[in-house]
Coordinates of C-alpha atoms and ligand atoms in Angstrom, one line a residue:
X241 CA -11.4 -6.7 0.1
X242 CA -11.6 -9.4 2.6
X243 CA -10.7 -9.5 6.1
X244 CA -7.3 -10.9 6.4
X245 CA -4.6 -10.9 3.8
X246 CA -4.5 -13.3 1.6
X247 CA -1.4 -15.6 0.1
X248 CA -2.9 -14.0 -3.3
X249 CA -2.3 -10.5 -2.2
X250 CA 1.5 -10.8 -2.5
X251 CA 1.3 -12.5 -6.3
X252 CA 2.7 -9.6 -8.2
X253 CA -0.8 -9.8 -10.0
X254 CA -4.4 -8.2 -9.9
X255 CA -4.7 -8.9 -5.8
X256 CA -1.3 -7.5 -5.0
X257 CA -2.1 -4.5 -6.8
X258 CA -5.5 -4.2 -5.2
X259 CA -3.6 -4.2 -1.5
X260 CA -0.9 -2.0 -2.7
X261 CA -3.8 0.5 -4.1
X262 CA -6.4 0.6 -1.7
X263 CA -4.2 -0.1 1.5
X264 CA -0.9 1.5 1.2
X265 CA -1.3 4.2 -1.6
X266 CA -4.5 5.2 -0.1
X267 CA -2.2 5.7 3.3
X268 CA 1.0 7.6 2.1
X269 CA -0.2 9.1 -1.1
X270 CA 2.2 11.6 -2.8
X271 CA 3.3 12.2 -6.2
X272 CA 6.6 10.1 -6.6
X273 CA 5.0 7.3 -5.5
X274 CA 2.1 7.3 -7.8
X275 CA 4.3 7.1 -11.1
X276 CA 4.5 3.4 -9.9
X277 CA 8.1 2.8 -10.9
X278 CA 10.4 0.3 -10.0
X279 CA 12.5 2.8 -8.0
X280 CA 11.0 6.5 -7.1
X281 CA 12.9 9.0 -8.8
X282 CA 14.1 11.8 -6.3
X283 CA 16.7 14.6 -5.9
X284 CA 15.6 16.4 -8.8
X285 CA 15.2 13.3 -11.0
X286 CA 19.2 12.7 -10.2
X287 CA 18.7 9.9 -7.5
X288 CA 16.7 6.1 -8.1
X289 CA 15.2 4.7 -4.6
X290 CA 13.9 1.3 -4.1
X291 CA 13.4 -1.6 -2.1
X292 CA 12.8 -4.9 -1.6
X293 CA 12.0 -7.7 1.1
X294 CA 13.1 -11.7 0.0
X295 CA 11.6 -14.3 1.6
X296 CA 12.9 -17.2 -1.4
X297 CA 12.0 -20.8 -0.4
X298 CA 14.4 -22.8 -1.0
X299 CA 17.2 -20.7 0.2
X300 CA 19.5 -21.9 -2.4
X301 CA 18.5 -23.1 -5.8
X302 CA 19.5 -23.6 -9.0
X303 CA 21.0 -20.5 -10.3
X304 CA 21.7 -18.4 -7.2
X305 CA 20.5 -17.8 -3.2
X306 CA 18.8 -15.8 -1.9
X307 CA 21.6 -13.5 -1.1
X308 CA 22.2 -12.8 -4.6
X309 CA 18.6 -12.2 -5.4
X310 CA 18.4 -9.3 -2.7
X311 CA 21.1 -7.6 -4.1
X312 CA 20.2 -8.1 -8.1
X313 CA 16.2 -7.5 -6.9
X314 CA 16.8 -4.0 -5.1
X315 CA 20.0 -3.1 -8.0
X316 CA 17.4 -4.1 -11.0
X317 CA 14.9 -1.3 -10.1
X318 CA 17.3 0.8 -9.7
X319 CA 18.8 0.0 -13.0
X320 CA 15.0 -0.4 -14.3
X321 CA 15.5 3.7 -14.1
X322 CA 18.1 4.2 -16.0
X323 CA 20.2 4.2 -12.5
X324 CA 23.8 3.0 -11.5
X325 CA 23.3 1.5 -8.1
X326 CA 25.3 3.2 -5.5
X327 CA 24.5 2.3 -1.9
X328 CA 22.6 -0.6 -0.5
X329 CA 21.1 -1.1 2.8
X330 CA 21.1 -4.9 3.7
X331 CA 18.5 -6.1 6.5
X332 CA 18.0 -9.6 8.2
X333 CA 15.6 -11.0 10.3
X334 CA 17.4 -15.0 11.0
X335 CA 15.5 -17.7 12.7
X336 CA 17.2 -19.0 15.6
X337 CA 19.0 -22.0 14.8
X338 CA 20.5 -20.9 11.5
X339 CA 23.4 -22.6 9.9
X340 CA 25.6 -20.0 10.1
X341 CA 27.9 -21.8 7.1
X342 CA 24.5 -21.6 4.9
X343 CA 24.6 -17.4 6.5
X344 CA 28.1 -16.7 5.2
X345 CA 27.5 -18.4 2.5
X346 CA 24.5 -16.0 1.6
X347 CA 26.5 -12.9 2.5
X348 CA 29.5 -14.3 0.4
X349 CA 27.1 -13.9 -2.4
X350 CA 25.8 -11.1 -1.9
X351 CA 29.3 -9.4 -1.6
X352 CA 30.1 -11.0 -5.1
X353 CA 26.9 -9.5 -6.8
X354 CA 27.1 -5.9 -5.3
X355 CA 30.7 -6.1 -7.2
X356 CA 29.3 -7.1 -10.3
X357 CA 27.1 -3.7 -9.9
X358 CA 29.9 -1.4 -8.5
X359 CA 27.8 -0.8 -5.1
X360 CA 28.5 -0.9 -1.6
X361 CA 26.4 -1.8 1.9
X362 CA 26.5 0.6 4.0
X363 CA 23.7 0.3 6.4
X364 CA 22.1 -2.6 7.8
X365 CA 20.2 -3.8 10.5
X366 CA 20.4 -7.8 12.3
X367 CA 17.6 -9.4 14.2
X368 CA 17.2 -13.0 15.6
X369 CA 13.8 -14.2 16.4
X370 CA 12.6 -17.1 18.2
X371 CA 12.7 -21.1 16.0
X372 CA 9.0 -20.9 14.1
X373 CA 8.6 -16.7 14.1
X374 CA 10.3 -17.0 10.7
X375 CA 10.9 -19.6 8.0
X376 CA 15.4 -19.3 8.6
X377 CA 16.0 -16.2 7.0
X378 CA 14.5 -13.3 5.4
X379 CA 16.5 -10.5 3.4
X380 CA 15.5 -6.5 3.2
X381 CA 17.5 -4.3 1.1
X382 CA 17.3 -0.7 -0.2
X383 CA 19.2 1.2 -2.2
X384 CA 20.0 4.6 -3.9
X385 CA 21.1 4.7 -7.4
X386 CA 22.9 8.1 -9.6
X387 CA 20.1 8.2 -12.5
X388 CA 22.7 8.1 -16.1
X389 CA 20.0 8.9 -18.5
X390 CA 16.8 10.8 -17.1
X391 CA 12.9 10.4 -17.8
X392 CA 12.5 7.0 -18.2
X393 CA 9.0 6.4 -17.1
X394 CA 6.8 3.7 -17.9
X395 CA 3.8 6.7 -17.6
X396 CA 5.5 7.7 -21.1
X397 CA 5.2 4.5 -23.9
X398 CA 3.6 5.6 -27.6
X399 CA 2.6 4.3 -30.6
X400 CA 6.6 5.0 -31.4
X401 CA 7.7 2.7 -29.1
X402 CA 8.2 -1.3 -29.8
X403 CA 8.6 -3.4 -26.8
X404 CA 11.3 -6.0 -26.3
X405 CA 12.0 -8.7 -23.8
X406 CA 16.1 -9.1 -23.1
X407 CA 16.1 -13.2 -23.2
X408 CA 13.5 -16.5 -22.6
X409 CA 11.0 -16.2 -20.0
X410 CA 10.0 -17.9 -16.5
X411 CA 13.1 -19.8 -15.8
X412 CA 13.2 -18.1 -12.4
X413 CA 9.6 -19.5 -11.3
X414 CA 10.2 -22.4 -13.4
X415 CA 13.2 -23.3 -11.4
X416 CA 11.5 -22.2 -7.9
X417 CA 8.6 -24.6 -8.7
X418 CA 10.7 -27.6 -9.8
X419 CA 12.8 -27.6 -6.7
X420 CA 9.8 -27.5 -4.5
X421 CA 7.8 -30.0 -6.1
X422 CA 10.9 -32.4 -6.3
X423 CA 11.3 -32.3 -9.6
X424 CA 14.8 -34.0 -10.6
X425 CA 15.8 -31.6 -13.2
X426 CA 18.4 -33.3 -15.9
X427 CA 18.4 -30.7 -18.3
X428 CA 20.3 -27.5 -17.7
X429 CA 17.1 -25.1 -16.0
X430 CA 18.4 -22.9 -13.5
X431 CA 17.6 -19.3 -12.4
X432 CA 18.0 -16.3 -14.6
X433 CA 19.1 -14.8 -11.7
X434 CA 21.4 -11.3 -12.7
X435 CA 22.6 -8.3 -12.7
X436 CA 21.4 -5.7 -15.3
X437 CA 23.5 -3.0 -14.3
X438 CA 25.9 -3.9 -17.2
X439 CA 23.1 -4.1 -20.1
X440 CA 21.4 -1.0 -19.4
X441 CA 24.6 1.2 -19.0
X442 CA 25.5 -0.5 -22.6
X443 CA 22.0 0.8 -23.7
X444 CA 22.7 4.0 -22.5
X445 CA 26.3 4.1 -24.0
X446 CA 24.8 3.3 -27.1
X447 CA 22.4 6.3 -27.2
X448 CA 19.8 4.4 -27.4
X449 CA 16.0 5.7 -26.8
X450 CA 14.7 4.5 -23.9
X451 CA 11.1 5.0 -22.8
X452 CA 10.7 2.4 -20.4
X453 CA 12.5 -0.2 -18.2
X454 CA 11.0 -3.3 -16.3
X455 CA 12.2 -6.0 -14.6
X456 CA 9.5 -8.6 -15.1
X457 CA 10.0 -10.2 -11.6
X458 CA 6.6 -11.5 -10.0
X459 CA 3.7 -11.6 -12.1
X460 CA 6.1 -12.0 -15.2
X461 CA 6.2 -10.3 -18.5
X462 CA 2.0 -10.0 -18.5
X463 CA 2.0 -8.2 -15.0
X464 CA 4.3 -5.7 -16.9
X465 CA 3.2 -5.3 -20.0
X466 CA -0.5 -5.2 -18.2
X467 CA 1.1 -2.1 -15.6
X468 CA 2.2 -0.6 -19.0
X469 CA -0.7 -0.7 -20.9
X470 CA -2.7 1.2 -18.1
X471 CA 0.1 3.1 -17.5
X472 CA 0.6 4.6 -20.4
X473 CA -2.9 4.7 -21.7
X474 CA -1.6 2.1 -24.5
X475 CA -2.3 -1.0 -26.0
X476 CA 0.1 -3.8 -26.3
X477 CA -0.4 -6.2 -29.0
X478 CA 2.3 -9.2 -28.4
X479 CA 2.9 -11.7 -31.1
X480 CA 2.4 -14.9 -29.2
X481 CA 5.0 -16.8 -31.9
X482 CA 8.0 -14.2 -30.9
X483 CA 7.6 -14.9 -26.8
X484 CA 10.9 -16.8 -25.8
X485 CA 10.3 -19.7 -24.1
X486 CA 13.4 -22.5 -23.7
X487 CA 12.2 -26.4 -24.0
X488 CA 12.6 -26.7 -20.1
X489 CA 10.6 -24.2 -19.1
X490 CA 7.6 -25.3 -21.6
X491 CA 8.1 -28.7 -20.1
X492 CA 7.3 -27.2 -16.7
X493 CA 4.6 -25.6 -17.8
X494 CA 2.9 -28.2 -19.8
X495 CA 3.3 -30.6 -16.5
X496 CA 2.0 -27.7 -13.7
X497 CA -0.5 -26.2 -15.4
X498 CA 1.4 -22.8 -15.9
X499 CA 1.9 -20.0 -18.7
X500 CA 5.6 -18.9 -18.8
X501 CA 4.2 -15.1 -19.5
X502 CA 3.1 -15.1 -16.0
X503 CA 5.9 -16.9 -14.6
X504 CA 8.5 -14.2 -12.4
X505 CA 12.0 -13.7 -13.9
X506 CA 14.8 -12.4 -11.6
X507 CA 17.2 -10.9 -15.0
X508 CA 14.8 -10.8 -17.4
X509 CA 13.8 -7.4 -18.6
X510 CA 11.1 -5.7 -21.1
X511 CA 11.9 -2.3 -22.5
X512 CA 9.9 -0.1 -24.4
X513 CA 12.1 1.8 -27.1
X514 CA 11.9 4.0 -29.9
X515 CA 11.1 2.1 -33.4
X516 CA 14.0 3.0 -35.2
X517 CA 16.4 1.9 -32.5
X518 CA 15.6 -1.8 -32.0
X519 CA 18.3 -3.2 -34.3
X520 CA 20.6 -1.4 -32.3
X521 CA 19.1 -2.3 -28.9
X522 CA 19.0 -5.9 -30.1
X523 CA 22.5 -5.5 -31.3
X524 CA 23.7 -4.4 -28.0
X525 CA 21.7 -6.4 -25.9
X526 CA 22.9 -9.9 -28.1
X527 CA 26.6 -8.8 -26.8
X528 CA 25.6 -9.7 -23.4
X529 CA 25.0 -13.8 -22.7
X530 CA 22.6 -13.1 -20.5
X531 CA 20.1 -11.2 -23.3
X532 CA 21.9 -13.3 -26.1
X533 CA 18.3 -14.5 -27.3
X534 CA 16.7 -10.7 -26.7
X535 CA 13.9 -10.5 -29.2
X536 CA 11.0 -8.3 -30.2
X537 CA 7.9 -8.9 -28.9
X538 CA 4.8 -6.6 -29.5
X539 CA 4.1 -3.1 -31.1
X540 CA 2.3 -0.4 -29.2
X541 CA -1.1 0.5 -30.6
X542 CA -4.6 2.4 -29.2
X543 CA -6.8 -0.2 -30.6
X544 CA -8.4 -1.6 -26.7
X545 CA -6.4 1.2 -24.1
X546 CA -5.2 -0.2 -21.0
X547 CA -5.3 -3.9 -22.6
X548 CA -2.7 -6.4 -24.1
X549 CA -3.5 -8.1 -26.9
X550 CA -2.2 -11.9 -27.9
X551 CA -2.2 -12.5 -31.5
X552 CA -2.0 -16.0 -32.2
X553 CA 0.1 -17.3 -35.2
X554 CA -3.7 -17.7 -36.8
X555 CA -4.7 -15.0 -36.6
X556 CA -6.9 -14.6 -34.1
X557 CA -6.6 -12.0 -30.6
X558 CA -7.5 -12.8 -27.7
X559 CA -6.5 -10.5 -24.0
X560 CA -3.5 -11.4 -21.8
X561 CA -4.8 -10.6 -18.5
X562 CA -3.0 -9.5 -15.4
X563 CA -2.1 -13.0 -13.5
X564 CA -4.5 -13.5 -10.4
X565 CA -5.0 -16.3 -7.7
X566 CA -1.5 -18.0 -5.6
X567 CA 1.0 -18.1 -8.3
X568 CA 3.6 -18.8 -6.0
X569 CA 4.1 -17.7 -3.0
X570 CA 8.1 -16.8 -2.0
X571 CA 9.3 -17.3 -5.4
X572 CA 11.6 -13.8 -4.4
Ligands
MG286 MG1 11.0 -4.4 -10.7

C-alpha cells in the first residue's frame, strides 16, 4: 500500500477494500466481522448492528440532505439483514460558523426519515471544531436493528438464486456529480435517496426467499455483485440489456465519462432470491414507487468463480470489474 491514504481508498471499490482488509480487519479480526455484511449480526443472530459516517458535499441536493442520508444509510444495512431498525445513535462534528437554519433543517429531516422507519435516537454525541478542521458538517450514526427473518448472508448465494436490482441505477452519484459540476439539470434527476425498511418487511411478509440483501451504495451495483461473487464463491452473469438505467442518468454518463453500474445509489437495492420466487418478489417490490421499475438482472452460475460476467445483447462476455481510482469522493 502506499504511505498515506489515498482519496481512492474511501471509493467503495478495489482500494477501499484493500484498506479495510489489510488495515482494519487485520487489526480487530473476529468472526462477525469477517462475514462482511452490511450490518454484523449479533445476539444470537436476533440483533443487526451497523454504522456509518456522512460527509455528503453538497449538504443539500436534489432528492434529500444529508440528514436524511444518515438515517436511510445506517437504517438500509440494517434492513440489508433482514432487520427492523430500532435505535439510532446520531453523531455530529459542525464546523464553527454553521448556519444553524441549514442545522435544524438537517435534523428536521432526519426526524422525518427515522419515522418513516419506526426508529428512534437515543444516543448522540455534539462537537464544534474550529472554521477549516471540517468541511460544515459531518454526520455519524449507528444503529441496532430486531432481525424479522434470519440467515440472510450474502456468504450464502447458489446457482438457485437469481439476482434482482429494486429500480434504475446511479441517480444518487448522478445527482451528486451534476450539482458539483454546475450542471443545470431540467429534467426531473434527483436522488434515490430512501428508506427500505417498508420493501423488505413486504418481502418478508410475503414469504419470500431471501438469500441476500445489498444496498448498492458506493461502488454501485458492480462493487456488490463483485463482493457477492467472491463471497459466495459464485459467478454472476448480468444481462447488460436488463440493467435499469433512466435517460438522465445515461446523459450524465455519456457527458462524464461514467458507467451507471459503478455509480453509488442511496435506495437502490440488489437481492439474491430463490428462482421460483421472482414473480412474486417483482410483484411485491412493483407495489412500492420507489422499486416500481424492479427488474431481473443476472442468473448465478460457476462458470469463472469470484467473477461477474456482462453479456452483451451480441452475444459476447466480457468481466465487470470492481470500480477502482476516485469515483467520487463524499458522494455519502
Ligand atoms: Mg450497505
Amino acid at each position: 500500500m502506499t504511505k498515506t491514504v489515498t482519496l481512492a481508498m474511501g471509493n467503495g471499490g478495489e482500494e477501499n477494500n484493500e484498506l479495510i482488509s489489510k488495515v482494519f480487519y487485520k487489526a480487530f479480526q473476529n468472526d462477525i466481522l469477517e462475514k462482511s455484511e452490511d450490518a454484523a449480526v449479533i445476539h444470537g443472530g436476533e440483533m443487526a448492528f451497523s454504522t456509518d459516517s456522512f460527509t455528503v458535499s453538497p449538504l443539500f441536493f436534489s432528492g434529500g440532505d444529508i440528514g436524511k442520508l444518515a438515517v436511510c444509510g445506517t437504517c438500509n444495512d440494517l434492513a440489508m439483514m433482514g432487520a427492523k431498525p430500532k435505535y439510532l445513535t446520531c453523531s455530529v462534528i459542525i464546523e464553527e460558523g454553521f448556519s444553524m437554519d441549514e442545522l435544524q433543517t438537517i435534523v428536521a429531516s432526519m426526524k422525518k426519515e427515522l419515522e418513516v422507519n419506526g426508529a428512534i435516537v437515543v444516543s448522540g454525541d455534539t462537537k464544534v471544531v474550529p472554521r477549516g478542521s471540517v468541511d460544515k458538517i459531518f454526520i455519524n450514526t449507528t444503529g441496532i436493528g430486531e432481525i424479522q427473518k434470519k440467515g440472510i448472508s450474502s456468504n450464502n448465494i447458489s446457482e438457485d438464486d437469481v439476482i434482482l436490482v429494486s429500480r434504475d441505477l446511479g441517480c444518487h452519484g448522478a445527482t451528486i456529480f451534476a450539482a458539483r459540476e454546475g450542471i443545470e439539470l431540467t429534467s426531473n434527476l434527483q436522488s434515490d435517496c430512501a428508506s427500505l425498511t417498508l420493501q423488505v418487511q413486504a418481502l418478508i411478509d410475503a414469504d419470500v426467499q431471501i438469500t441476500a440483501l445489498r444496498d448498492a451504495t458506493r461502488g454501485g451495483v458492480s462493487a456488490v455483485l463483485n463482493e457477492w461473487a467472491k463471497q459466495s464463491s459464485i459467478c454472476i452473469e448480468v444481462d447488460e440489456e436488463s440493467l435499469p438505467v433512466s435517460q438522465e442518468v445515461y446523459g450524465i454518463c455519456e457527458m462524464l465519462g461514467f458507467e451507471a453500474v459503478n455509480l453509488a445509489n442511496e435506495g437502490t437495492f440488489v437481492l439474491a432470491i430463490k428462482k421460483e420466487d421472482e414473480e412474486k418478489a417483482l410483484e411485491v417490490l412493483h407495489g412500492f414507487e420507489n422499486s416500481s421499475n424492479a427488474v431481473k438482472i443476472a442468473n448465478v452460475t460457476v462458470e469463472y468463480v469470484g467473477k461477474v460476467v456482462l453479456l452483451s445483447s451480441y452475444g459476447t462476455k466480457r468481466f465487470l470489474e470492481t470500480p477502482t481510482g476516485e469515483l467520487l469522493p463524499r458522494i455519502c
